[in-house]
Amino acid sequence: MITFAELLTRLQRQDPIKPLVFTTEDGEIGAGYHVTELRHSVSKGIDCGGNVETWEDAKLQLLDGRGSEHMTVGKFNDIIEKSLSTVPELRNAPLLVEFGHSNERLTIMSLHGPEISDAAVVLSLDDARAVCKPTTPSGRRVGSDILRARRTQHAKRDRACHRCPELKRKHPKRRPGQARCTCQFGRDDLTAAPGDSAGTY
């Protein structure tokens, strides 16, 4: 995911007097759009694998316009530079964009580009998608080395616990008709270290 620092570096290579146009699958942002906010946030949460994590992100909020001209690359760069100087935490945090056409249905989007044409510099916006971090290769840490070793050791038992009702007698915490056992994360004999994953909900 791009950061403000990376975006600024890319845009500084472009002609500063060219219009900077944001575009989505529904069309271009309106001319006269406004940069309303650059925001840095630190969040703490728990994912579907039981991992408690703290992460940061940055957001760029755009107000759709009804003017006659798009903001130039140079003006946009000035806004970003001044903002990063004032709030340096914005610089390297993963960047998402908040925008809705006609200023309705504000959507969180990922940013790509730029693409260059004779007439403008274009940044494309795509709707952000939900991600299951424990099953995503690019996701965060899903377990310590010790926990991985335990998982391997108990993999056969674990598959039986999750998938085979006939073997419920081998796993007494499983109840008839349940999709999985009631023990923590489906493994009654594994204890995850803080921040580690021992399964999925």
PDB file of C-alpha atoms in Angstrom:
ATOM      1  CA  MET A   1       0.000   0.000   0.000  1.00  0.00           C
ATOM      2  CA  ILE A   2       1.310   3.415  -0.937  1.00  0.00           C
ATOM      3  CA  THR A   3       2.280   6.067   1.638  1.00  0.00           C
ATOM      4  CA  PHE A   4       2.106   9.856   1.493  1.00  0.00           C
ATOM      5  CA  ALA A   5       5.897   9.966   1.159  1.00  0.00           C
ATOM      6  CA  GLU A   6       5.841   7.613  -1.836  1.00  0.00           C
ATOM      7  CA  LEU A   7       2.942   9.464  -3.439  1.00  0.00           C
ATOM      8  CA  LEU A   8       4.722  12.794  -3.067  1.00  0.00           C
ATOM      9  CA  THR A   9       7.914  11.390  -4.604  1.00  0.00           C
ATOM     10  CA  ARG A  10       5.985  10.115  -7.627  1.00  0.00           C
ATOM     11  CA  LEU A  11       4.087  13.359  -8.140  1.00  0.00           C
ATOM     12  CA  GLN A  12       7.171  15.539  -7.794  1.00  0.00           C
ATOM     13  CA  ARG A  13       8.448  13.918 -11.008  1.00  0.00           C
ATOM     14  CA  GLN A  14       5.433  15.209 -12.922  1.00  0.00           C
ATOM     15  CA  ASP A  15       4.713  18.560 -14.559  1.00  0.00           C
ATOM     16  CA  PRO A  16       3.461  20.760 -11.691  1.00  0.00           C
ATOM     17  CA  ILE A  17       1.078  22.752 -13.896  1.00  0.00           C
ATOM     18  CA  LYS A  18      -0.838  19.709 -15.128  1.00  0.00           C
ATOM     19  CA  PRO A  19      -4.261  18.996 -13.608  1.00  0.00           C
ATOM     20  CA  LEU A  20      -4.315  16.214 -11.010  1.00  0.00           C
ATOM     21  CA  VAL A  21      -7.387  14.060 -11.552  1.00  0.00           C
ATOM     22  CA  PHE A  22      -8.676  11.326  -9.240  1.00  0.00           C
ATOM     23  CA  THR A  23     -10.817   8.682 -10.873  1.00  0.00           C
ATOM     24  CA  THR A  24     -12.971   5.763  -9.692  1.00  0.00           C
ATOM     25  CA  GLU A  25     -14.925   3.090 -11.565  1.00  0.00           C
ATOM     26  CA  ASP A  26     -17.833   5.558 -11.523  1.00  0.00           C
ATOM     27  CA  GLY A  27     -15.870   8.324 -13.216  1.00  0.00           C
ATOM     28  CA  GLU A  28     -13.654  11.304 -12.465  1.00  0.00           C
ATOM     29  CA  ILE A  29     -13.744  13.430  -9.357  1.00  0.00           C
ATOM     30  CA  GLY A  30     -15.408  16.753 -10.088  1.00  0.00           C
ATOM     31  CA  ALA A  31     -13.286  19.723 -11.109  1.00  0.00           C
ATOM     32  CA  GLY A  32     -12.806  22.097  -8.197  1.00  0.00           C
ATOM     33  CA  TYR A  33     -12.463  19.225  -5.715  1.00  0.00           C
ATOM     34  CA  HIS A  34     -11.081  20.055  -2.292  1.00  0.00           C
ATOM     35  CA  VAL A  35      -8.588  18.292  -0.014  1.00  0.00           C
ATOM     36  CA  THR A  36     -10.505  18.431   3.269  1.00  0.00           C
ATOM     37  CA  GLU A  37      -8.289  16.437   5.611  1.00  0.00           C
ATOM     38  CA  LEU A  38      -5.090  14.457   6.033  1.00  0.00           C
ATOM     39  CA  ARG A  39      -5.385  12.246   9.093  1.00  0.00           C
ATOM     40  CA  HIS A  40      -3.040   9.922  10.962  1.00  0.00           C
ATOM     41  CA  SER A  41      -4.560   7.269  13.215  1.00  0.00           C
ATOM     42  CA  VAL A  42      -3.290   4.579  15.550  1.00  0.00           C
ATOM     43  CA  SER A  43      -5.680   1.672  16.066  1.00  0.00           C
ATOM     44  CA  LYS A  44      -5.750  -1.418  18.232  1.00  0.00           C
ATOM     45  CA  GLY A  45      -7.855  -4.448  17.392  1.00  0.00           C
ATOM     46  CA  ILE A  46      -8.198  -8.200  17.322  1.00  0.00           C
ATOM     47  CA  ASP A  47      -8.480 -10.126  14.065  1.00  0.00           C
ATOM     48  CA  CYS A  48     -10.349 -13.348  13.279  1.00  0.00           C
ATOM     49  CA  GLY A  49      -7.291 -15.381  14.299  1.00  0.00           C
ATOM     50  CA  GLY A  50      -7.233 -13.931  17.803  1.00  0.00           C
ATOM     51  CA  ASN A  51      -4.227 -11.700  17.081  1.00  0.00           C
ATOM     52  CA  VAL A  52      -4.256  -8.471  19.076  1.00  0.00           C
ATOM     53  CA  GLU A  53      -2.459  -5.832  17.054  1.00  0.00           C
ATOM     54  CA  THR A  54      -1.726  -2.131  16.994  1.00  0.00           C
ATOM     55  CA  TRP A  55      -1.271  -0.454  13.624  1.00  0.00           C
ATOM     56  CA  GLU A  56      -1.271   2.987  12.067  1.00  0.00           C
ATOM     57  CA  ASP A  57      -2.728   4.391   8.893  1.00  0.00           C
ATOM     58  CA  ALA A  58      -3.107   7.689   7.093  1.00  0.00           C
ATOM     59  CA  LYS A  59      -6.176   8.996   5.319  1.00  0.00           C
ATOM     60  CA  LEU A  60      -6.686  11.588   2.630  1.00  0.00           C
ATOM     61  CA  GLN A  61     -10.231  12.920   2.482  1.00  0.00           C
ATOM     62  CA  LEU A  62     -11.484  14.519  -0.734  1.00  0.00           C
ATOM     63  CA  LEU A  63     -14.574  16.667  -1.275  1.00  0.00           C
ATOM     64  CA  ASP A  64     -16.132  16.302  -4.719  1.00  0.00           C
ATOM     65  CA  GLY A  65     -16.210  19.509  -6.739  1.00  0.00           C
ATOM     66  CA  ARG A  66     -18.426  21.393  -9.157  1.00  0.00           C
ATOM     67  CA  GLY A  67     -15.880  23.841 -10.484  1.00  0.00           C
ATOM     68  CA  SER A  68     -14.278  24.379 -13.838  1.00  0.00           C
ATOM     69  CA  GLU A  69     -10.684  23.282 -13.217  1.00  0.00           C
ATOM     70  CA  HIS A  70      -8.970  20.460 -11.378  1.00  0.00           C
ATOM     71  CA  MET A  71      -6.291  21.173  -8.805  1.00  0.00           C
ATOM     72  CA  THR A  72      -2.786  21.216 -10.288  1.00  0.00           C
ATOM     73  CA  VAL A  73      -0.125  18.697  -9.372  1.00  0.00           C
ATOM     74  CA  GLY A  74       1.993  21.504  -7.923  1.00  0.00           C
ATOM     75  CA  LYS A  75      -0.762  22.769  -5.619  1.00  0.00           C
ATOM     76  CA  PHE A  76      -1.537  19.270  -4.404  1.00  0.00           C
ATOM     77  CA  ASN A  77       2.158  18.641  -3.722  1.00  0.00           C
ATOM     78  CA  ASP A  78       2.350  21.851  -1.686  1.00  0.00           C
ATOM     79  CA  ILE A  79      -0.568  20.689   0.459  1.00  0.00           C
ATOM     80  CA  ILE A  80       1.064  17.315   1.075  1.00  0.00           C
ATOM     81  CA  GLU A  81       4.495  18.787   1.824  1.00  0.00           C
ATOM     82  CA  LYS A  82       3.143  21.295   4.342  1.00  0.00           C
ATOM     83  CA  SER A  83       0.988  18.634   5.988  1.00  0.00           C
ATOM     84  CA  LEU A  84       3.880  16.163   6.330  1.00  0.00           C
ATOM     85  CA  SER A  85       6.025  18.898   7.811  1.00  0.00           C
ATOM     86  CA  THR A  86       3.344  19.688  10.392  1.00  0.00           C
ATOM     87  CA  VAL A  87       2.305  16.076  11.094  1.00  0.00           C
ATOM     88  CA  PRO A  88       5.359  13.893  10.293  1.00  0.00           C
ATOM     89  CA  GLU A  89       3.516  10.738  11.416  1.00  0.00           C
ATOM     90  CA  LEU A  90       1.589  10.959   8.148  1.00  0.00           C
ATOM     91  CA  ARG A  91       4.687  10.324   6.077  1.00  0.00           C
ATOM     92  CA  ASN A  92       5.141   6.544   6.179  1.00  0.00           C
ATOM     93  CA  ALA A  93       1.780   5.208   7.330  1.00  0.00           C
ATOM     94  CA  PRO A  94      -0.234   3.144   4.801  1.00  0.00           C
ATOM     95  CA  LEU A  95      -2.465   5.535   2.894  1.00  0.00           C
ATOM     96  CA  LEU A  96      -6.186   5.225   2.195  1.00  0.00           C
ATOM     97  CA  VAL A  97      -8.520   7.751   0.581  1.00  0.00           C
ATOM     98  CA  GLU A  98     -12.014   8.743   1.745  1.00  0.00           C
ATOM     99  CA  PHE A  99     -14.241   9.927  -1.090  1.00  0.00           C
ATOM    100  CA  GLY A 100     -17.771   9.741  -2.445  1.00  0.00           C
ATOM    101  CA  HIS A 101     -19.085  11.108  -5.733  1.00  0.00           C
ATOM    102  CA  SER A 102     -21.429  14.074  -5.170  1.00  0.00           C
ATOM    103  CA  ASN A 103     -20.208  13.881  -1.562  1.00  0.00           C
ATOM    104  CA  GLU A 104     -22.513  10.969  -0.844  1.00  0.00           C
ATOM    105  CA  ARG A 105     -21.736   7.475   0.424  1.00  0.00           C
ATOM    106  CA  LEU A 106     -18.241   8.236   1.693  1.00  0.00           C
ATOM    107  CA  THR A 107     -16.086   5.214   0.811  1.00  0.00           C
ATOM    108  CA  ILE A 108     -12.643   4.070   1.914  1.00  0.00           C
ATOM    109  CA  MET A 109     -10.464   3.502  -1.147  1.00  0.00           C
ATOM    110  CA  SER A 110      -6.972   2.441  -2.076  1.00  0.00           C
ATOM    111  CA  LEU A 111      -4.896   4.683  -4.327  1.00  0.00           C
ATOM    112  CA  HIS A 112      -2.850   3.728  -7.407  1.00  0.00           C
ATOM    113  CA  GLY A 113      -0.792   5.542  -9.989  1.00  0.00           C
ATOM    114  CA  PRO A 114      -0.116   8.026 -11.296  1.00  0.00           C
ATOM    115  CA  GLU A 115      -0.956   7.471 -14.946  1.00  0.00           C
ATOM    116  CA  ILE A 116       0.272  10.202 -17.250  1.00  0.00           C
ATOM    117  CA  SER A 117      -1.465  11.629 -20.309  1.00  0.00           C
ATOM    118  CA  ASP A 118      -0.901  14.772 -22.365  1.00  0.00           C
ATOM    119  CA  ALA A 119      -3.786  16.455 -20.584  1.00  0.00           C
ATOM    120  CA  ALA A 120      -3.511  15.348 -16.946  1.00  0.00           C
ATOM    121  CA  VAL A 121      -1.907  13.286 -14.211  1.00  0.00           C
ATOM    122  CA  VAL A 122      -4.396  10.641 -13.072  1.00  0.00           C
ATOM    123  CA  LEU A 123      -4.607   8.799  -9.742  1.00  0.00           C
ATOM    124  CA  SER A 124      -7.046   5.871  -9.652  1.00  0.00           C
ATOM    125  CA  LEU A 125      -9.106   4.942  -6.613  1.00  0.00           C
ATOM    126  CA  ASP A 126     -10.444   1.436  -5.947  1.00  0.00           C
ATOM    127  CA  ASP A 127     -12.797   0.352  -3.191  1.00  0.00           C
ATOM    128  CA  ALA A 128     -10.904  -1.141  -0.269  1.00  0.00           C
ATOM    129  CA  ARG A 129     -11.748  -4.784   0.494  1.00  0.00           C
ATOM    130  CA  ALA A 130     -12.015  -6.803   3.667  1.00  0.00           C
ATOM    131  CA  VAL A 131      -9.017  -9.075   4.300  1.00  0.00           C
ATOM    132  CA  CYS A 132      -8.631 -12.133   6.538  1.00  0.00           C
ATOM    133  CA  LYS A 133      -5.129 -11.477   7.848  1.00  0.00           C
ATOM    134  CA  PRO A 134      -4.347 -14.956   9.249  1.00  0.00           C
ATOM    135  CA  THR A 135      -4.906 -16.544   5.806  1.00  0.00           C
ATOM    136  CA  THR A 136      -3.247 -13.794   3.761  1.00  0.00           C
ATOM    137  CA  PRO A 137       0.440 -14.309   2.865  1.00  0.00           C
ATOM    138  CA  SER A 138       1.068 -10.576   3.088  1.00  0.00           C
ATOM    139  CA  GLY A 139      -0.739 -10.307   6.415  1.00  0.00           C
ATOM    140  CA  ARG A 140       0.805  -9.785   9.781  1.00  0.00           C
ATOM    141  CA  ARG A 141       2.473 -12.382  12.009  1.00  0.00           C
ATOM    142  CA  VAL A 142       0.266 -15.448  12.537  1.00  0.00           C
ATOM    143  CA  GLY A 143       2.217 -17.249  15.266  1.00  0.00           C
ATOM    144  CA  SER A 144       5.520 -17.740  17.010  1.00  0.00           C
ATOM    145  CA  ASP A 145       7.943 -20.540  16.089  1.00  0.00           C
ATOM    146  CA  ILE A 146       6.862 -22.485  19.151  1.00  0.00           C
ATOM    147  CA  LEU A 147       3.206 -22.202  18.262  1.00  0.00           C
ATOM    148  CA  ARG A 148       3.894 -23.286  14.686  1.00  0.00           C
ATOM    149  CA  ALA A 149       5.656 -26.386  15.979  1.00  0.00           C
ATOM    150  CA  ARG A 150       2.677 -27.185  18.193  1.00  0.00           C
ATOM    151  CA  ARG A 151       0.320 -26.670  15.290  1.00  0.00           C
ATOM    152  CA  THR A 152       2.257 -29.133  13.158  1.00  0.00           C
ATOM    153  CA  GLN A 153       2.332 -31.662  15.976  1.00  0.00           C
ATOM    154  CA  HIS A 154      -1.420 -31.469  16.504  1.00  0.00           C
ATOM    155  CA  ALA A 155      -2.510 -30.897  12.895  1.00  0.00           C
ATOM    156  CA  LYS A 156      -4.048 -34.360  12.485  1.00  0.00           C
ATOM    157  CA  ARG A 157      -6.047 -34.074  15.691  1.00  0.00           C
ATOM    158  CA  ASP A 158      -7.063 -30.557  14.823  1.00  0.00           C
ATOM    159  CA  ARG A 159      -8.458 -31.522  11.414  1.00  0.00           C
ATOM    160  CA  ALA A 160     -10.457 -34.280  13.031  1.00  0.00           C
ATOM    161  CA  CYS A 161     -11.815 -31.873  15.634  1.00  0.00           C
ATOM    162  CA  HIS A 162     -12.977 -29.408  12.993  1.00  0.00           C
ATOM    163  CA  ARG A 163     -14.250 -31.702  10.286  1.00  0.00           C
ATOM    164  CA  CYS A 164     -15.211 -35.148  11.544  1.00  0.00           C
ATOM    165  CA  PRO A 165     -18.242 -35.557  13.854  1.00  0.00           C
ATOM    166  CA  GLU A 166     -17.475 -39.283  14.112  1.00  0.00           C
ATOM    167  CA  LEU A 167     -14.279 -38.448  16.042  1.00  0.00           C
ATOM    168  CA  LYS A 168     -15.918 -36.176  18.596  1.00  0.00           C
ATOM    169  CA  ARG A 169     -15.282 -38.840  21.246  1.00  0.00           C
ATOM    170  CA  LYS A 170     -11.580 -38.052  20.845  1.00  0.00           C
ATOM    171  CA  HIS A 171     -12.266 -34.423  21.595  1.00  0.00           C
ATOM    172  CA  PRO A 172     -14.715 -34.253  24.534  1.00  0.00           C
ATOM    173  CA  LYS A 173     -15.325 -30.491  24.324  1.00  0.00           C
ATOM    174  CA  ARG A 174     -16.984 -30.854  20.961  1.00  0.00           C
ATOM    175  CA  ARG A 175     -20.783 -30.773  21.121  1.00  0.00           C
ATOM    176  CA  PRO A 176     -23.079 -32.638  18.717  1.00  0.00           C
ATOM    177  CA  GLY A 177     -24.003 -30.529  15.707  1.00  0.00           C
ATOM    178  CA  GLN A 178     -21.315 -27.904  16.263  1.00  0.00           C
ATOM    179  CA  ALA A 179     -19.210 -26.711  13.333  1.00  0.00           C
ATOM    180  CA  ARG A 180     -16.193 -26.539  15.622  1.00  0.00           C
ATOM    181  CA  CYS A 181     -15.240 -27.200  19.216  1.00  0.00           C
ATOM    182  CA  THR A 182     -15.893 -24.802  22.051  1.00  0.00           C
ATOM    183  CA  CYS A 183     -12.348 -24.611  23.375  1.00  0.00           C
ATOM    184  CA  GLN A 184     -10.272 -21.502  22.707  1.00  0.00           C
ATOM    185  CA  PHE A 185      -9.823 -21.133  18.927  1.00  0.00           C
ATOM    186  CA  GLY A 186     -10.652 -24.809  18.453  1.00  0.00           C
ATOM    187  CA  ARG A 187      -7.566 -26.151  20.258  1.00  0.00           C
ATOM    188  CA  ASP A 188      -8.084 -27.033  23.905  1.00  0.00           C
ATOM    189  CA  ASP A 189      -4.479 -28.112  24.444  1.00  0.00           C
ATOM    190  CA  LEU A 190      -2.749 -25.156  22.771  1.00  0.00           C
ATOM    191  CA  THR A 191      -2.163 -21.841  24.479  1.00  0.00           C
ATOM    192  CA  ALA A 192      -1.214 -18.948  22.226  1.00  0.00           C
ATOM    193  CA  ALA A 193       1.216 -16.307  23.293  1.00  0.00           C
ATOM    194  CA  PRO A 194      -0.156 -12.730  23.260  1.00  0.00           C
ATOM    195  CA  GLY A 195      -0.464 -11.525  19.683  1.00  0.00           C
ATOM    196  CA  ASP A 196      -0.237 -15.049  18.245  1.00  0.00           C
ATOM    197  CA  SER A 197      -2.926 -16.893  16.341  1.00  0.00           C
ATOM    198  CA  ALA A 198      -4.099 -20.321  17.407  1.00  0.00           C
ATOM    199  CA  GLY A 199      -6.829 -20.641  14.818  1.00  0.00           C
ATOM    200  CA  THR A 200      -9.768 -18.712  13.439  1.00  0.00           C
ATOM    201  CA  TYR A 201     -13.184 -17.885  14.819  1.00  0.00           C
TER     202      TYR A 201
END
